[in-house]
């Protein structure tokens, strides 16, 4: 591989790692883990979450997410939702305690993401999303997925 291409790929991978690292550091500052933040993020998007949704969306091992769910249920943050579950797949929502705890966190996250979005602008964000999706598809093809 030529040096320019290698440098571009390394810079892209480093940027992605830093991007995810920002979320992880921010979550820790809020008193939660990065994986707990992913649970909140998923509930914010869909109104509920399952372990399978999170594992599939974020490419995380089942055992890692299972441990997060066990802790959140034990702490009274997540409760099972019969309406959202499908067959044997259990769905979870925030309990009243969970909503009180995570409402502030999600509001802070919404404000930070919205401010960053506004700094970049809608056109660049749309372009960024499209470029990542295009690269994701190309990489998936070349890696045989």
Tab-separated table of C-alpha atoms in Angstrom:
chain	number	residue	atom	x	y	z
A	1	UNK	CA	0.000	0.000	0.000
A	2	UNK	CA	1.354	3.426	-0.860
A	3	UNK	CA	2.283	5.803	1.956
A	4	UNK	CA	-0.413	8.429	1.233
A	5	UNK	CA	-3.178	5.833	1.297
A	6	UNK	CA	-1.780	4.275	4.482
A	7	UNK	CA	-1.547	7.696	6.161
A	8	UNK	CA	-5.139	8.505	5.173
A	9	UNK	CA	-6.443	5.211	6.537
A	10	UNK	CA	-4.454	5.576	9.754
A	11	UNK	CA	-5.749	9.130	10.218
A	12	UNK	CA	-9.341	8.000	9.624
A	13	UNK	CA	-9.031	5.108	12.079
A	14	UNK	CA	-7.416	7.394	14.665
A	15	UNK	CA	-10.223	9.924	14.254
A	16	UNK	CA	-12.850	7.215	14.775
A	17	UNK	CA	-11.070	5.957	17.879
A	18	UNK	CA	-10.812	9.518	19.277
A	19	UNK	CA	-14.472	10.128	18.409
A	20	UNK	CA	-15.580	7.073	20.388
A	21	UNK	CA	-13.091	7.946	23.112
A	22	UNK	CA	-14.751	11.344	23.544
A	23	UNK	CA	-18.053	9.618	24.260
A	24	UNK	CA	-16.362	7.210	26.654
A	25	UNK	CA	-14.579	9.972	28.596
A	26	UNK	CA	-17.716	12.070	28.683
A	27	UNK	CA	-19.776	9.120	29.964
A	28	UNK	CA	-17.246	8.448	32.713
A	29	UNK	CA	-17.491	12.115	33.717
A	30	UNK	CA	-21.243	11.623	34.044
A	31	UNK	CA	-20.712	8.654	36.362
A	32	UNK	CA	-21.626	5.939	33.854
A	33	UNK	CA	-19.678	3.606	31.588
A	34	UNK	CA	-19.487	3.915	27.817
A	35	UNK	CA	-21.582	0.745	27.495
A	36	UNK	CA	-24.239	2.188	29.807
A	37	UNK	CA	-24.263	5.258	27.576
A	38	UNK	CA	-24.958	3.009	24.582
A	39	UNK	CA	-27.980	1.598	26.416
A	40	UNK	CA	-29.239	5.149	27.038
A	41	UNK	CA	-28.508	6.117	23.454
A	42	UNK	CA	-30.518	3.163	22.158
A	43	UNK	CA	-33.443	3.886	24.479
A	44	UNK	CA	-33.333	7.539	23.410
A	45	UNK	CA	-33.569	6.453	19.773
A	46	UNK	CA	-36.157	3.652	20.031
A	47	UNK	CA	-37.842	4.115	23.409
A	48	UNK	CA	-36.574	0.677	24.525
A	49	UNK	CA	-33.638	-1.617	23.954
A	50	UNK	CA	-32.723	-5.269	23.828
A	51	UNK	CA	-29.325	-6.815	24.324
A	52	UNK	CA	-29.412	-7.999	20.729
A	53	UNK	CA	-30.060	-4.464	19.419
A	54	UNK	CA	-27.023	-3.098	21.207
A	55	UNK	CA	-24.734	-5.984	20.276
A	56	UNK	CA	-25.736	-5.688	16.622
A	57	UNK	CA	-25.645	-1.869	16.442
A	58	UNK	CA	-22.291	-1.447	18.176
A	59	UNK	CA	-20.664	-4.798	17.343
A	60	UNK	CA	-20.135	-5.691	20.986
A	61	UNK	CA	-19.882	-9.154	22.555
A	62	UNK	CA	-23.060	-10.557	24.096
A	63	UNK	CA	-21.341	-11.199	27.424
A	64	UNK	CA	-20.199	-7.575	27.728
A	65	UNK	CA	-23.690	-6.235	27.192
A	66	UNK	CA	-25.257	-8.938	29.341
A	67	UNK	CA	-23.082	-7.763	32.247
A	68	UNK	CA	-24.192	-4.152	31.647
A	69	UNK	CA	-27.857	-5.195	31.654
A	70	UNK	CA	-27.415	-7.246	34.822
A	71	UNK	CA	-25.904	-4.230	36.596
A	72	UNK	CA	-28.553	-1.800	35.337
A	73	UNK	CA	-31.376	-4.138	36.360
A	74	UNK	CA	-29.787	-4.783	39.761
A	75	UNK	CA	-29.420	-1.010	40.306
A	76	UNK	CA	-33.093	-0.511	39.412
A	77	UNK	CA	-32.291	1.508	36.276
A	78	UNK	CA	-33.790	-0.870	33.693
A	79	UNK	CA	-37.027	-2.799	33.857
A	80	UNK	CA	-38.447	-5.380	31.498
A	81	UNK	CA	-41.097	-4.239	29.015
A	82	UNK	CA	-43.548	-6.940	27.980
A	83	UNK	CA	-45.030	-4.753	25.211
A	84	UNK	CA	-41.690	-4.197	23.450
A	85	UNK	CA	-40.318	-7.745	23.725
A	86	UNK	CA	-40.474	-10.204	20.838
A	87	UNK	CA	-40.817	-13.861	21.752
A	88	UNK	CA	-37.908	-14.848	23.959
A	89	UNK	CA	-36.060	-11.573	23.347
A	90	UNK	CA	-36.581	-9.353	26.360
A	91	UNK	CA	-36.912	-5.615	25.881
A	92	UNK	CA	-36.063	-3.057	28.536
A	93	UNK	CA	-37.004	0.507	29.314
A	94	UNK	CA	-35.814	2.929	31.946
A	95	UNK	CA	-37.503	2.611	35.307
A	96	UNK	CA	-38.715	5.738	37.074
A	97	UNK	CA	-35.393	5.815	38.921
A	98	UNK	CA	-33.574	5.300	35.606
A	99	UNK	CA	-35.454	8.129	33.936
A	100	UNK	CA	-34.629	10.505	36.763
A	101	UNK	CA	-30.957	9.532	36.661
A	102	UNK	CA	-30.527	9.474	32.903
A	103	UNK	CA	-32.718	12.452	31.996
A	104	UNK	CA	-29.949	14.872	32.980
A	105	UNK	CA	-27.319	12.796	31.188
A	106	UNK	CA	-29.348	12.582	27.966
A	107	UNK	CA	-30.170	16.298	28.090
A	108	UNK	CA	-26.465	17.120	28.478
A	109	UNK	CA	-25.599	14.777	25.627
A	110	UNK	CA	-28.336	16.252	23.422
A	111	UNK	CA	-27.036	19.765	24.106
A	112	UNK	CA	-23.426	18.839	23.377
A	113	UNK	CA	-24.248	16.935	20.183
A	114	UNK	CA	-26.579	19.671	18.988
A	115	UNK	CA	-23.935	22.347	19.584
A	116	UNK	CA	-21.314	20.275	17.728
A	117	UNK	CA	-23.782	19.703	14.884
A	118	UNK	CA	-24.425	23.456	14.670
A	119	UNK	CA	-20.675	24.167	14.621
A	120	UNK	CA	-20.217	21.833	11.654
A	121	UNK	CA	-23.485	22.642	9.886
A	122	UNK	CA	-26.207	20.458	8.445
A	123	UNK	CA	-24.646	20.144	4.994
A	124	UNK	CA	-21.287	18.914	6.287
A	125	UNK	CA	-22.974	16.553	8.746
A	126	UNK	CA	-25.073	15.072	5.942
A	127	UNK	CA	-21.938	14.724	3.804
A	128	UNK	CA	-20.030	13.123	6.684
A	129	UNK	CA	-22.845	10.629	7.282
A	130	UNK	CA	-23.022	9.766	3.587
A	131	UNK	CA	-19.242	9.341	3.282
A	132	UNK	CA	-19.086	7.073	6.327
A	133	UNK	CA	-21.973	4.985	4.992
A	134	UNK	CA	-20.294	4.724	1.584
A	135	UNK	CA	-16.944	3.714	3.088
A	136	UNK	CA	-18.708	1.230	5.389
A	137	UNK	CA	-20.351	-0.439	2.379
A	138	UNK	CA	-17.068	-0.528	0.402
A	139	UNK	CA	-15.098	-1.913	3.329
A	140	UNK	CA	-17.798	-4.513	3.979
A	141	UNK	CA	-17.530	-5.678	0.366
A	142	UNK	CA	-13.741	-5.864	0.385
A	143	UNK	CA	-13.659	-7.661	3.750
A	144	UNK	CA	-16.223	-10.155	2.486
A	145	UNK	CA	-19.071	-9.274	4.821
